[in-house]
PDB file of C-alpha atoms in Angstrom:
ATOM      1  CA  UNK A   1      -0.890  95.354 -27.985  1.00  0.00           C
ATOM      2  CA  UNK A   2      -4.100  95.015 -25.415  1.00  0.00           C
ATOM      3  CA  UNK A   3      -6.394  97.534 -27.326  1.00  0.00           C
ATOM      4  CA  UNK A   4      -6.146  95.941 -30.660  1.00  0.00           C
ATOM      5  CA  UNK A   5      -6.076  92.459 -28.921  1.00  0.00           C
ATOM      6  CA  UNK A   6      -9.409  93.501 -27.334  1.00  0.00           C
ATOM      7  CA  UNK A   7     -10.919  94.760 -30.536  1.00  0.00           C
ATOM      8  CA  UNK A   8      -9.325  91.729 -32.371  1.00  0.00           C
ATOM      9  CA  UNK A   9     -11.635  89.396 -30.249  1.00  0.00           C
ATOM     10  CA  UNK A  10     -14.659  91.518 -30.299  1.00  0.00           C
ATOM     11  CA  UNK A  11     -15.033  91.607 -34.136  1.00  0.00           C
ATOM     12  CA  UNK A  12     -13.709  88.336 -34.413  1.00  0.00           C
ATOM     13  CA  UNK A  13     -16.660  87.539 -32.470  1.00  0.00           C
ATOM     14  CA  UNK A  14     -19.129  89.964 -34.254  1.00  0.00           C
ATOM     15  CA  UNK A  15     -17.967  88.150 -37.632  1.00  0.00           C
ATOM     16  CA  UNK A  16     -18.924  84.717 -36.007  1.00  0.00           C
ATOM     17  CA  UNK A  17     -22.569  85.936 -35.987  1.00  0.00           C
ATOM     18  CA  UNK A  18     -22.232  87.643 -39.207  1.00  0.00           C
ATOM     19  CA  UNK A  19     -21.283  84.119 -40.877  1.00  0.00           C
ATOM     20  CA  UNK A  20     -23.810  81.801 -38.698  1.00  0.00           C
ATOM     21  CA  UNK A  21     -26.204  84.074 -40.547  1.00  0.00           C
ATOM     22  CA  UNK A  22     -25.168  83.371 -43.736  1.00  0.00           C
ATOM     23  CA  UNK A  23     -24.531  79.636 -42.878  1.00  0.00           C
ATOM     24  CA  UNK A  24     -28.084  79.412 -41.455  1.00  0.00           C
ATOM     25  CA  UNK A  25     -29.444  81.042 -44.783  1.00  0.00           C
ATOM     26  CA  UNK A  26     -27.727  78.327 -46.809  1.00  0.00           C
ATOM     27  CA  UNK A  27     -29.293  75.650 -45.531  1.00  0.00           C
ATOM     28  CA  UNK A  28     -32.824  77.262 -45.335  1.00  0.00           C
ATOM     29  CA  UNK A  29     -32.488  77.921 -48.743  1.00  0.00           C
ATOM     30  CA  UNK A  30     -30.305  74.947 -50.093  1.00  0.00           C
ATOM     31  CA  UNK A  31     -27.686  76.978 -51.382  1.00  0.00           C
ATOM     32  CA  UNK A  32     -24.562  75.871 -51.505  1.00  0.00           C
ATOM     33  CA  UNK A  33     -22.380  78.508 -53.235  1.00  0.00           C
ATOM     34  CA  UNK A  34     -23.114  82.115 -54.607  1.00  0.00           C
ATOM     35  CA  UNK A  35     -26.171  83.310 -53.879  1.00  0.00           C
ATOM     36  CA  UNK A  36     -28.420  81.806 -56.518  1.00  0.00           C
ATOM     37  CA  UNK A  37     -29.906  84.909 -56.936  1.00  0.00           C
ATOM     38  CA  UNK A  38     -31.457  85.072 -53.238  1.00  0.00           C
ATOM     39  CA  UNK A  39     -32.163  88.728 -52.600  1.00  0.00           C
ATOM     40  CA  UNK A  40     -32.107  88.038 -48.569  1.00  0.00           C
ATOM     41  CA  UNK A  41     -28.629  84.967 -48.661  1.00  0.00           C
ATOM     42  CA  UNK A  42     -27.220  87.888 -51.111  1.00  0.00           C
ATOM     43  CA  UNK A  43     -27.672  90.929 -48.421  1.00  0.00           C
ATOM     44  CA  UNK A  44     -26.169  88.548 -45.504  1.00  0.00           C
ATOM     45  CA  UNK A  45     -22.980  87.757 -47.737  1.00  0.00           C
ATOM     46  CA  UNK A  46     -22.448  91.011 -48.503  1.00  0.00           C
ATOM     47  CA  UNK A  47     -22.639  92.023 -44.740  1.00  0.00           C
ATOM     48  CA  UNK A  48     -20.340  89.659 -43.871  1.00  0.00           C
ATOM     49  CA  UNK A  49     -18.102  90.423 -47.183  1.00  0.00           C
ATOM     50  CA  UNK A  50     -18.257  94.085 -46.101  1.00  0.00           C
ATOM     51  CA  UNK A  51     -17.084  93.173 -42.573  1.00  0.00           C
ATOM     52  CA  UNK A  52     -14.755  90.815 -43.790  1.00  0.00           C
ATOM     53  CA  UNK A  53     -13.121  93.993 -46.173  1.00  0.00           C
ATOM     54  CA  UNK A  54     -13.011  96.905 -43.822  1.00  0.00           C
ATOM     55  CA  UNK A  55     -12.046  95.183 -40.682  1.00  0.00           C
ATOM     56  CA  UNK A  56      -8.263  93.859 -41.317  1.00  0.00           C
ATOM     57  CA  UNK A  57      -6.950  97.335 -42.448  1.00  0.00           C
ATOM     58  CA  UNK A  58      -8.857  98.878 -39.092  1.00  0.00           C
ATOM     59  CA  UNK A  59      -7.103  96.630 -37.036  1.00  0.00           C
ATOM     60  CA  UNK A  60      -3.612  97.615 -38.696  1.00  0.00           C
ATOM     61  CA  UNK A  61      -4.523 101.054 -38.105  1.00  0.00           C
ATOM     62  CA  UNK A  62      -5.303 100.893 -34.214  1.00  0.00           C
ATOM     63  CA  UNK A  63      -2.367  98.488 -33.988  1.00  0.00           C
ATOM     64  CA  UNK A  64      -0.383 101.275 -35.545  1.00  0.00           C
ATOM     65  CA  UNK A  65      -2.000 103.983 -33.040  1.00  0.00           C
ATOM     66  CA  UNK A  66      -0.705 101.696 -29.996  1.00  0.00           C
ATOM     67  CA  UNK A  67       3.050 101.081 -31.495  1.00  0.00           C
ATOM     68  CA  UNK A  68       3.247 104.817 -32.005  1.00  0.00           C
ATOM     69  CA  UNK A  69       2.185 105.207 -27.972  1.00  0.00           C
ATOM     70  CA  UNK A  70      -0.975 107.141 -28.691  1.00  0.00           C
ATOM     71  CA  UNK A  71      -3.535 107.928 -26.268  1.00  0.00           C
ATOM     72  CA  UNK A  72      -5.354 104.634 -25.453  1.00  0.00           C
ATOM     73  CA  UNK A  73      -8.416 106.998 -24.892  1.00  0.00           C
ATOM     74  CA  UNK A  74      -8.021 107.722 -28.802  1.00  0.00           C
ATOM     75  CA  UNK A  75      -7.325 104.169 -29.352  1.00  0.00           C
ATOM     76  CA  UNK A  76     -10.549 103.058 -27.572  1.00  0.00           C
ATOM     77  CA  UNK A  77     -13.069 105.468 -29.681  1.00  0.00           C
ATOM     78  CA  UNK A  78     -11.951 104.832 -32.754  1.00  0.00           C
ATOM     79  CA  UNK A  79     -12.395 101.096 -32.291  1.00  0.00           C
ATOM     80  CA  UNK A  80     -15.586 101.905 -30.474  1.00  0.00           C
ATOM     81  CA  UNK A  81     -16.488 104.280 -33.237  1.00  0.00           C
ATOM     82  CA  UNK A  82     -15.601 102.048 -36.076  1.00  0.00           C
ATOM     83  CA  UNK A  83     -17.783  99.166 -34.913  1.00  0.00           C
ATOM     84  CA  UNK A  84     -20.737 101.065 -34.305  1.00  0.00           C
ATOM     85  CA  UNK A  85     -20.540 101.998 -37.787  1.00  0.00           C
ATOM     86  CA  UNK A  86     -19.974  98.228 -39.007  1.00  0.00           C
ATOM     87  CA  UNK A  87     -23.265  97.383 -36.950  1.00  0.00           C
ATOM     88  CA  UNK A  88     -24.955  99.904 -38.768  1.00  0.00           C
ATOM     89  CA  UNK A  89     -23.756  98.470 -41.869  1.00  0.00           C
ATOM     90  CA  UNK A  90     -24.428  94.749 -40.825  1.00  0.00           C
ATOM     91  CA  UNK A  91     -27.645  96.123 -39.528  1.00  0.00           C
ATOM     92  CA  UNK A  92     -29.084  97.871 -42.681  1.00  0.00           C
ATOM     93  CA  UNK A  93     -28.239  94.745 -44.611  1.00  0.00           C
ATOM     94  CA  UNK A  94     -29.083  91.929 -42.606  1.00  0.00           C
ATOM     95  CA  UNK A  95     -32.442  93.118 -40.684  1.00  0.00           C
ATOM     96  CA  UNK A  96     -33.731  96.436 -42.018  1.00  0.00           C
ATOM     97  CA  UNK A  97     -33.493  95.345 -45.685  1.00  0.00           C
ATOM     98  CA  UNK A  98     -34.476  92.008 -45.227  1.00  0.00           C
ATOM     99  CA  UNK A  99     -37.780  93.762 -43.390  1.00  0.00           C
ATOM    100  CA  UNK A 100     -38.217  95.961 -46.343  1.00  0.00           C
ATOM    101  CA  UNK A 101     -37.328  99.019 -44.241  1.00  0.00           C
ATOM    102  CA  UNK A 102     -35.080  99.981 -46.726  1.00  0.00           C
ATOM    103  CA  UNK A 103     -32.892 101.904 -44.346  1.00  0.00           C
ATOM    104  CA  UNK A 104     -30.797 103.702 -46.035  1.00  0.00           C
ATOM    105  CA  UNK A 105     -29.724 106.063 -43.392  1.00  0.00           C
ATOM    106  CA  UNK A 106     -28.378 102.942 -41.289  1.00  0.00           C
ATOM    107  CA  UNK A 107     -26.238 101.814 -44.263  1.00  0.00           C
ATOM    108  CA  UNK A 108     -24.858 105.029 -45.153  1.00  0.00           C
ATOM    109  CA  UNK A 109     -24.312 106.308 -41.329  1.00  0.00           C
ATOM    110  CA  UNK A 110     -22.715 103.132 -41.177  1.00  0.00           C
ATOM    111  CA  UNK A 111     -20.406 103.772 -44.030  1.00  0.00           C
ATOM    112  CA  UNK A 112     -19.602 106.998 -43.590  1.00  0.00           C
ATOM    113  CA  UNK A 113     -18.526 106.385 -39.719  1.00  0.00           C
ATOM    114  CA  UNK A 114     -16.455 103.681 -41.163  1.00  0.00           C
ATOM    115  CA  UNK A 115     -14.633 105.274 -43.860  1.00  0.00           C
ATOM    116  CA  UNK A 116     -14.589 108.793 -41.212  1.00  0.00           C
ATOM    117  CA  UNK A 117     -12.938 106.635 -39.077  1.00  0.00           C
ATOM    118  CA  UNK A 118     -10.195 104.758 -41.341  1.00  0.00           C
ATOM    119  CA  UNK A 119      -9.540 108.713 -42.883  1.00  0.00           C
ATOM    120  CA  UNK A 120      -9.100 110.340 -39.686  1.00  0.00           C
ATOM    121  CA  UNK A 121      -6.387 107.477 -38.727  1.00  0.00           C
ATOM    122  CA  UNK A 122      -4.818 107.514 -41.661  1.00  0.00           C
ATOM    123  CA  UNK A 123      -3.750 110.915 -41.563  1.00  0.00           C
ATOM    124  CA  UNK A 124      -2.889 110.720 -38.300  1.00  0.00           C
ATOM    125  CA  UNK A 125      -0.715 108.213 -38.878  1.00  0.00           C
ATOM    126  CA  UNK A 126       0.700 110.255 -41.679  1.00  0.00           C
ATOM    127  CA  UNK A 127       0.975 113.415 -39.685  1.00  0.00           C
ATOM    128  CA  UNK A 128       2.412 111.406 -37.090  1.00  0.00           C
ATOM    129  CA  UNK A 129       5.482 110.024 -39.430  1.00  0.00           C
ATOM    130  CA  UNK A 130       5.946 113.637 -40.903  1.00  0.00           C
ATOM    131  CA  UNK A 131       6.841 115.113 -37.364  1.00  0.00           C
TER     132      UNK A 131
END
């Protein structure tokens, strides 16, 4: 499947950065497991935990939306749309935050395009079978 192999890669890449972060926070901060209650190594795991949680059942759906011979226009937003909303996420956590911006409205526009996204899918999918 091309489309999922495509967005496959692309987060797979995304999460690369997403763990170099937290990697490169460990050693600044000598921290070898948890956190040890580091406000800025705790927002970079959780970006990358966040990632890490969403992203496998996403790629199940598109794959899904290619084996059922959907639209690859359809196929191609979704995966668009659902990684602009993980940047957002990864974004409010691992640069706003850590500027005190508290931004909010990244984190939640993030989460709400993500969970919009898996929702819309996954009735599709549904509707799809019920047909």
């Amino acid at each position: 499947m091309p489309i999922t192999s495509l967005y496959a890669g692309i987060f797979g890449i995304f999460l690369v950065f997403l763990s170099i972060n937290v990697i490169r926070l460990r050693i600044k901060k000598k921290v070898l497991l948890l956190d040890n209650n580091d406000y800025e190594l705790s927002l970079a795991i959780r970006a990358q935990g966040n990632f890490i949680e969403y992203t496998p059942l996403f790629l199940i759906l598109l794959f899904l939306t290619e084996l059922n011979h959907w639209s690859s226009s359809f196929s191609h937003s979704i995966a668009v749309a659902f990684f602009i909303g993980r940047m957002f996420h990864a974004y409010s956590f691992t640069i706003a935050e850590v500027k005190n911006k508290k931004n909010y409205k990244a984190r939640q526009i993030g989460m709400l395009l993500t969970l919009f996204i898996l929702l819309v899918t996954g009735i599709s999918l549904v509707i799809s079978f019920l047909k």
